[in-house]
PDB file of C-alpha atoms in Angstrom:
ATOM      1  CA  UNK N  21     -17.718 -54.119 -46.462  1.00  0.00           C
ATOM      2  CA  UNK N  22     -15.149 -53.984 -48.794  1.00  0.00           C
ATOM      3  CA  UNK N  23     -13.045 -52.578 -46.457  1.00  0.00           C
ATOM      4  CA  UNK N  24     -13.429 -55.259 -43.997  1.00  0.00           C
ATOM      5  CA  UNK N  25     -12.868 -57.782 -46.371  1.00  0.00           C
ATOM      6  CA  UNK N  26      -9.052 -56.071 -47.105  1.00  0.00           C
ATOM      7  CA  UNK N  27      -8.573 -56.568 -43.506  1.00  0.00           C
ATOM      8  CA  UNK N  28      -9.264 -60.361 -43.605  1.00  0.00           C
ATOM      9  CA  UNK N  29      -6.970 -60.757 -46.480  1.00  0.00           C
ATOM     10  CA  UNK N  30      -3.937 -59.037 -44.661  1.00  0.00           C
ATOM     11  CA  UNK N  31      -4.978 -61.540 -41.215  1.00  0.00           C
ATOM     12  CA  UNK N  32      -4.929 -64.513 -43.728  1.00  0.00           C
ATOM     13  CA  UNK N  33      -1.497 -63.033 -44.984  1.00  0.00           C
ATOM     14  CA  UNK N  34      -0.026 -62.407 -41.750  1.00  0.00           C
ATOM     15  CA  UNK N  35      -1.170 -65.659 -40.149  1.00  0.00           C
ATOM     16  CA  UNK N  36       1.738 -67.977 -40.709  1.00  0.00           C
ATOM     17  CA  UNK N  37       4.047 -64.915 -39.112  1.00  0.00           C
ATOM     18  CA  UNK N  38       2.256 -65.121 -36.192  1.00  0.00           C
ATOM     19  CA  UNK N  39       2.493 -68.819 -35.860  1.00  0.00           C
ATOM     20  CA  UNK N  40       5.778 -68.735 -36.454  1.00  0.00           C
ATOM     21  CA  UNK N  41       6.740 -65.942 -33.854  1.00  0.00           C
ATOM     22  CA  UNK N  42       4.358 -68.216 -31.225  1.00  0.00           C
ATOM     23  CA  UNK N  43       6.434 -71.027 -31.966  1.00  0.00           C
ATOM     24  CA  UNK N  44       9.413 -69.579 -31.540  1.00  0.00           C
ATOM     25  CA  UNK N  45      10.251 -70.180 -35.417  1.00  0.00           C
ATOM     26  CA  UNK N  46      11.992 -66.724 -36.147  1.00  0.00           C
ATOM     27  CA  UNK N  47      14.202 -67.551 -39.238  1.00  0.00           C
ATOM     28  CA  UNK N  48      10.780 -68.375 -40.596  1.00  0.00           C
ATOM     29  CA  UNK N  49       9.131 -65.888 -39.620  1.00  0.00           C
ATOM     30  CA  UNK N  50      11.482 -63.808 -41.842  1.00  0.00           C
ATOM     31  CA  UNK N  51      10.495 -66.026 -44.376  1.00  0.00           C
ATOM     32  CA  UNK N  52       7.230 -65.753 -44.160  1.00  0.00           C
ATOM     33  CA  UNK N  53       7.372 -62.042 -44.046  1.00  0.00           C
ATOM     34  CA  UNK N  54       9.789 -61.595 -46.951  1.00  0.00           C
ATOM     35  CA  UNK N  55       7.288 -63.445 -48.832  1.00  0.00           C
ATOM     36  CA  UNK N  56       4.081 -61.516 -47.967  1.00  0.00           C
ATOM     37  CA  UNK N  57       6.154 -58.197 -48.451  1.00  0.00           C
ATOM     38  CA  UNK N  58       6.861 -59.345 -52.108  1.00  0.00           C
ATOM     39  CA  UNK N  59       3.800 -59.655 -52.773  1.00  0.00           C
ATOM     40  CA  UNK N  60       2.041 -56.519 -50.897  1.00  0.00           C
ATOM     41  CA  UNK N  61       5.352 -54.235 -50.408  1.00  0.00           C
ATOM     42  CA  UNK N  62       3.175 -51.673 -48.046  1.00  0.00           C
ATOM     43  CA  UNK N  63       1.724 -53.833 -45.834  1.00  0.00           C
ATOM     44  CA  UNK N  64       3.784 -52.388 -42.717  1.00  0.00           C
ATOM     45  CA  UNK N  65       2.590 -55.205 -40.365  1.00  0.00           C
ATOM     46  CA  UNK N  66       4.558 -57.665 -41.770  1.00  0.00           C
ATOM     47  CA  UNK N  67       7.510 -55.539 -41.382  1.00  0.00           C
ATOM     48  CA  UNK N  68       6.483 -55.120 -37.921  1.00  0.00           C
ATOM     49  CA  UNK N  69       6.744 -58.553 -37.721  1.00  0.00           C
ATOM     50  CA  UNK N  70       9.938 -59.193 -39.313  1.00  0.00           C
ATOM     51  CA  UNK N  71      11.908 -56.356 -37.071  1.00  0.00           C
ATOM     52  CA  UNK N  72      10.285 -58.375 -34.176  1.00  0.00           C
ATOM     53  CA  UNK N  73      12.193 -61.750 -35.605  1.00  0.00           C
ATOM     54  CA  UNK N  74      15.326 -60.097 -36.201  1.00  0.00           C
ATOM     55  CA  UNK N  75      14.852 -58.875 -32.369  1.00  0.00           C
ATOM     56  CA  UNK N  76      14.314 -62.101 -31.517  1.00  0.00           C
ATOM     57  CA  UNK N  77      17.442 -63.570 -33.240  1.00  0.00           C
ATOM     58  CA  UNK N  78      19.439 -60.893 -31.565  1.00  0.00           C
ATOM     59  CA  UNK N  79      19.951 -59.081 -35.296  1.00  0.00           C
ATOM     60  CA  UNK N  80      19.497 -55.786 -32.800  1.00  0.00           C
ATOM     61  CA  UNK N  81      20.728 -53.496 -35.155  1.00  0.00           C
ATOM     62  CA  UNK N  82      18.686 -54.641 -37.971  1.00  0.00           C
ATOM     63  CA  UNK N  83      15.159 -55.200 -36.080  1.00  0.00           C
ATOM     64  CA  UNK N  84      15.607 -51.314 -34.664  1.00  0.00           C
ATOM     65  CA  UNK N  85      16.283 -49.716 -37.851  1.00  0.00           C
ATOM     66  CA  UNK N  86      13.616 -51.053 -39.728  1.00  0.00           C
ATOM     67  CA  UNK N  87      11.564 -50.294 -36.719  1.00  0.00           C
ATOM     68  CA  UNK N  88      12.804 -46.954 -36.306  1.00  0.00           C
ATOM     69  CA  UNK N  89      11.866 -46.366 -39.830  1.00  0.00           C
ATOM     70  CA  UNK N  90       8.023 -47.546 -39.570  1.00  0.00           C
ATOM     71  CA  UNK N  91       8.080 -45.061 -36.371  1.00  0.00           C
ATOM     72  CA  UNK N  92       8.730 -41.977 -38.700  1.00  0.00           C
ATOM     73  CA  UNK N  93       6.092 -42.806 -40.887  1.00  0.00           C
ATOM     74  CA  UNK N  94       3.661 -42.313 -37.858  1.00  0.00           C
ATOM     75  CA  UNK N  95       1.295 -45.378 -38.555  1.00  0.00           C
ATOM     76  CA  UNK N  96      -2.203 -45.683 -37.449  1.00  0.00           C
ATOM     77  CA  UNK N  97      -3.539 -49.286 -37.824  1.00  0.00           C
ATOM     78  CA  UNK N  98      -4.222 -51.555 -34.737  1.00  0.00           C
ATOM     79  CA  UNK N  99      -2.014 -54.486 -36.273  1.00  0.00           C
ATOM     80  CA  UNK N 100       1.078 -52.453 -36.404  1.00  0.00           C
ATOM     81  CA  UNK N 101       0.587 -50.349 -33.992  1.00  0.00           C
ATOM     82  CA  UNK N 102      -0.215 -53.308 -31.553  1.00  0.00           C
ATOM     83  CA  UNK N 103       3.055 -55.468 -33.406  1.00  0.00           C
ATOM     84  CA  UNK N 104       5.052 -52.485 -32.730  1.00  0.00           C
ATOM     85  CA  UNK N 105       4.575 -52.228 -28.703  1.00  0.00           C
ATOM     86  CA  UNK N 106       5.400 -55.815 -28.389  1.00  0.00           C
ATOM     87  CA  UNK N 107       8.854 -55.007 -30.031  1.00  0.00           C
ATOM     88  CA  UNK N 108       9.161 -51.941 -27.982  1.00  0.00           C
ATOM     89  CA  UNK N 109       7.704 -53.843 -24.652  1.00  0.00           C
ATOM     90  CA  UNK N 110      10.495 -56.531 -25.292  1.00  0.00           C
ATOM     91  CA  UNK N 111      13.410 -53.960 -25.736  1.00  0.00           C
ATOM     92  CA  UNK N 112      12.126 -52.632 -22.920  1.00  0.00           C
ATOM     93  CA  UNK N 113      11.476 -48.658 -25.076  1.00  0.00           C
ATOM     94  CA  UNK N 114       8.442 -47.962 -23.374  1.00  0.00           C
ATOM     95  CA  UNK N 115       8.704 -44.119 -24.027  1.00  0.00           C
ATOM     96  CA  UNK N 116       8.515 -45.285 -27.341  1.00  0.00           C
ATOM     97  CA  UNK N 117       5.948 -47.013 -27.562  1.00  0.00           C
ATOM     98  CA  UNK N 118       3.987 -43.384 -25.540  1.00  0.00           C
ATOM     99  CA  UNK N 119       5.431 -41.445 -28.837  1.00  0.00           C
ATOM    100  CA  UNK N 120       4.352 -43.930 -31.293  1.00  0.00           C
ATOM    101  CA  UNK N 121       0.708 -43.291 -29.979  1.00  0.00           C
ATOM    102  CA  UNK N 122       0.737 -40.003 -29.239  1.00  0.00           C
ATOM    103  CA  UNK N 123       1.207 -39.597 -32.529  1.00  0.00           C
ATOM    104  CA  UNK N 124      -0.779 -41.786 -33.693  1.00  0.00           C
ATOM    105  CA  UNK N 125      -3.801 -39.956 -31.923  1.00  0.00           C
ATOM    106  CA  UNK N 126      -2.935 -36.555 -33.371  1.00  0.00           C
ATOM    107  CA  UNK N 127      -3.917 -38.174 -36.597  1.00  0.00           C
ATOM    108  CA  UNK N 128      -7.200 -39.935 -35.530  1.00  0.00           C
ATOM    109  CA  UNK N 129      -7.879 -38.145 -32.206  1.00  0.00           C
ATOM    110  CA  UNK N 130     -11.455 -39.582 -31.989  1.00  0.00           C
ATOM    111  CA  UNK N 131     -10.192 -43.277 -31.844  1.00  0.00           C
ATOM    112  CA  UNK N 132     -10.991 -44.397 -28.629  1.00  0.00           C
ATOM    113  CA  UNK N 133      -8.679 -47.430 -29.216  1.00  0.00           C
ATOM    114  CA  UNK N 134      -5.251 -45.695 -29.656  1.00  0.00           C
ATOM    115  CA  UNK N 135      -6.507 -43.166 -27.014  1.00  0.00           C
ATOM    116  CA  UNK N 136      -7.003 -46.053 -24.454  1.00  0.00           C
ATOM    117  CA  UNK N 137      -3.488 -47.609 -25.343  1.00  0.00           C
ATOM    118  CA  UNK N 138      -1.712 -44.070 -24.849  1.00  0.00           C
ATOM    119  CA  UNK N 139      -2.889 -43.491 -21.696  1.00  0.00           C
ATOM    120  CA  UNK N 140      -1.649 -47.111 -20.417  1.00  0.00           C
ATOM    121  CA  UNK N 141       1.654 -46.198 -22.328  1.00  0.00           C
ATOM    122  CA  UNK N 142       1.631 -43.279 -19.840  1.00  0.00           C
ATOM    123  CA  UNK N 143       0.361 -45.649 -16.451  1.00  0.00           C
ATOM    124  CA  UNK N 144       3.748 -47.528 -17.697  1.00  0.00           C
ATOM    125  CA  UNK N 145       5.686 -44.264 -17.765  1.00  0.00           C
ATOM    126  CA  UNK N 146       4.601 -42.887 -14.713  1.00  0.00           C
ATOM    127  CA  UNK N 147       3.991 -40.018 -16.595  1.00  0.00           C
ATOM    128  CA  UNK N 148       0.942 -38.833 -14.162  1.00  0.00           C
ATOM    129  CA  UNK N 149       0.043 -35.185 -16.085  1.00  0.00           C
ATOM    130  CA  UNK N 150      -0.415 -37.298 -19.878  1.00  0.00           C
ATOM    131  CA  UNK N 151      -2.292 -39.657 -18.664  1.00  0.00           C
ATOM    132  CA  UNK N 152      -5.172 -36.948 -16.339  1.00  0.00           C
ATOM    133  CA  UNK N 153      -5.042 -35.287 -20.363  1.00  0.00           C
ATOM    134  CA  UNK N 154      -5.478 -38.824 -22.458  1.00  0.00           C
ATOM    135  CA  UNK N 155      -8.063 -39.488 -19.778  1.00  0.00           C
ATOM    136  CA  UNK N 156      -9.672 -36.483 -20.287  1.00  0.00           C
ATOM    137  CA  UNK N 157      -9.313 -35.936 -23.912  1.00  0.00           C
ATOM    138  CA  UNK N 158     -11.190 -40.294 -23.545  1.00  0.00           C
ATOM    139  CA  UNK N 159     -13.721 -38.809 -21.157  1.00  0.00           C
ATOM    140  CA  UNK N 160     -14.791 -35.828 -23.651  1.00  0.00           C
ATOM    141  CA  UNK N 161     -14.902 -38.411 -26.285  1.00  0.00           C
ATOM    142  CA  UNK N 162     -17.051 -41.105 -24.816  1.00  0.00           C
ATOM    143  CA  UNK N 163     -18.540 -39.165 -21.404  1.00  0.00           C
ATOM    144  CA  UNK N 164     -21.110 -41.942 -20.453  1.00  0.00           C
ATOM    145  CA  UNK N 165     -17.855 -44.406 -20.001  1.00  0.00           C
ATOM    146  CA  UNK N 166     -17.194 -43.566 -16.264  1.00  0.00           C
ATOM    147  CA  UNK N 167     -14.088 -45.577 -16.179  1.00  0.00           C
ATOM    148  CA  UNK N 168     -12.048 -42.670 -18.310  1.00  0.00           C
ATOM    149  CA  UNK N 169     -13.826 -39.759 -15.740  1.00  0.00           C
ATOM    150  CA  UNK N 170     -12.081 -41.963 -12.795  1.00  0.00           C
ATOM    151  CA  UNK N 171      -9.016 -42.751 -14.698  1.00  0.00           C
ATOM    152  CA  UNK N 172      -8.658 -39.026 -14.718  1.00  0.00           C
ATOM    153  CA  UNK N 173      -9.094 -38.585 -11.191  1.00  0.00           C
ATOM    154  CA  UNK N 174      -6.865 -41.299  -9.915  1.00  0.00           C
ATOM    155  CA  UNK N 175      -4.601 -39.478 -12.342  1.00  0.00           C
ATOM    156  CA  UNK N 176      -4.528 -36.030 -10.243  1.00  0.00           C
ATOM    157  CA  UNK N 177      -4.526 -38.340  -7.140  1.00  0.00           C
ATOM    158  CA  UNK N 178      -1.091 -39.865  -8.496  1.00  0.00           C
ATOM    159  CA  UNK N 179       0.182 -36.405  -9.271  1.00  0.00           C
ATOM    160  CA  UNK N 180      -0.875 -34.832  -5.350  1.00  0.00           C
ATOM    161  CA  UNK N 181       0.814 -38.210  -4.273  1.00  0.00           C
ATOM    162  CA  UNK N 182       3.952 -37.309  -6.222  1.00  0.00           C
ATOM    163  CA  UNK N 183       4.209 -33.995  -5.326  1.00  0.00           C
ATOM    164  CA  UNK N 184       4.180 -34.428  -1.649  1.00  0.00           C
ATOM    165  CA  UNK N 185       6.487 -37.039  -2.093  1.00  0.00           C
ATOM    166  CA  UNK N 186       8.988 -35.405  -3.318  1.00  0.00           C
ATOM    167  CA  UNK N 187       8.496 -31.952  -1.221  1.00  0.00           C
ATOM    168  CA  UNK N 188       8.741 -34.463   1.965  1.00  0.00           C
ATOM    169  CA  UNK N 189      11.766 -35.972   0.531  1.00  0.00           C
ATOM    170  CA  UNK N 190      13.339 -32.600  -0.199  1.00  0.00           C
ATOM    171  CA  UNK N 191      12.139 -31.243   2.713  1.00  0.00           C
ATOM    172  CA  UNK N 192      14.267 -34.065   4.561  1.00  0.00           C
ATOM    173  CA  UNK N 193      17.434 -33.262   2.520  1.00  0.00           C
ATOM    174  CA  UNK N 194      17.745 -30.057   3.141  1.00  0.00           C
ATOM    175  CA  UNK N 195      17.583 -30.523   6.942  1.00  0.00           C
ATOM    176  CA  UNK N 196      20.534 -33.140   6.688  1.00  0.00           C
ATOM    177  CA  UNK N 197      22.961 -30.788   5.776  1.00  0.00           C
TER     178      UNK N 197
END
């Protein structure tokens, strides 16, 4: 309970960043996050959501390096972690946002949450092998979900796909020459 009530006092704190992000209000959205961060300095959210409005501003170099800095400290919660791949989705970093929960799931590998967002990072990516073993590692995790079992197999499908692909390309190059 307690803990649950510390997450409805950050929402309550981050609330007037959001609304200012929505309404396209980014110089107060700094605000608004320079505020909050004065008065709860480790509440990486709201620096989330200030590198987003420096982003936003075009204040590149500034919104990346905080950003970059959150990255190395390898958070875990759903509000930063969420904030973070809409900064990444709108630079257009998707491999970063794949890195930022892989390792995110290293440190809380039963969270079926972060699990499900890596393996879309991967569907983004392309990256066919990461997501059969997210969907897998899902599957293990929660095995009366059937959606992770197919997600798995459509997985190996994509790979077989790929692979053929590219040996019929190949195949067509070489006899070109």
């Amino acid at each position: 309970m307690a803990s649950r009530s510390h997450v409805d006092i950050n929402e309550r704190r981050l609330r007037p960043i959001y609304d200012c992000l929505d309404n396209g209000n980014n110089k107060k959205a700094i605000q608004e996050a320079d505020k909050v961060l004065k008065k709860q300095k480790d509440l990486t959210c709201a620096k989330v959501l200030k590198a987003l409005a420096l982003l936003r501003m075009g204040r590149h170099a500034e919104g990346s390096s905080l950003l970059s800095t959150i990255h190395q400290s390898e958070p875990t919660e759903e509000q930063t972690l969420n904030a973070m791949s809409i900064c990444y989705k709108e630079t257009q970093q998707y491999d970063k946002i794949a890195s930022l929960y892989d390792a995110a799931s290293k440190q809380q590998p039963n969270n079926e949450d972060i699990l499900s967002c890596l393996f879309m990072a991967h569907v983004r990516l392309g990256n066919y092998q990461q997501q059969q073993r997210t969907a897998m590692q899902l599957h293990k995790l929660r095995p009366k979900k059937n959606p992770y079992y197919f997600w798995a197999v459509m997985s190996i499908v994509m790979q077989v796909n790929m692979q053929s692909y590219f040996l019929e390309h190949y195949h067509l190059n070489i006899h070109s020459y």
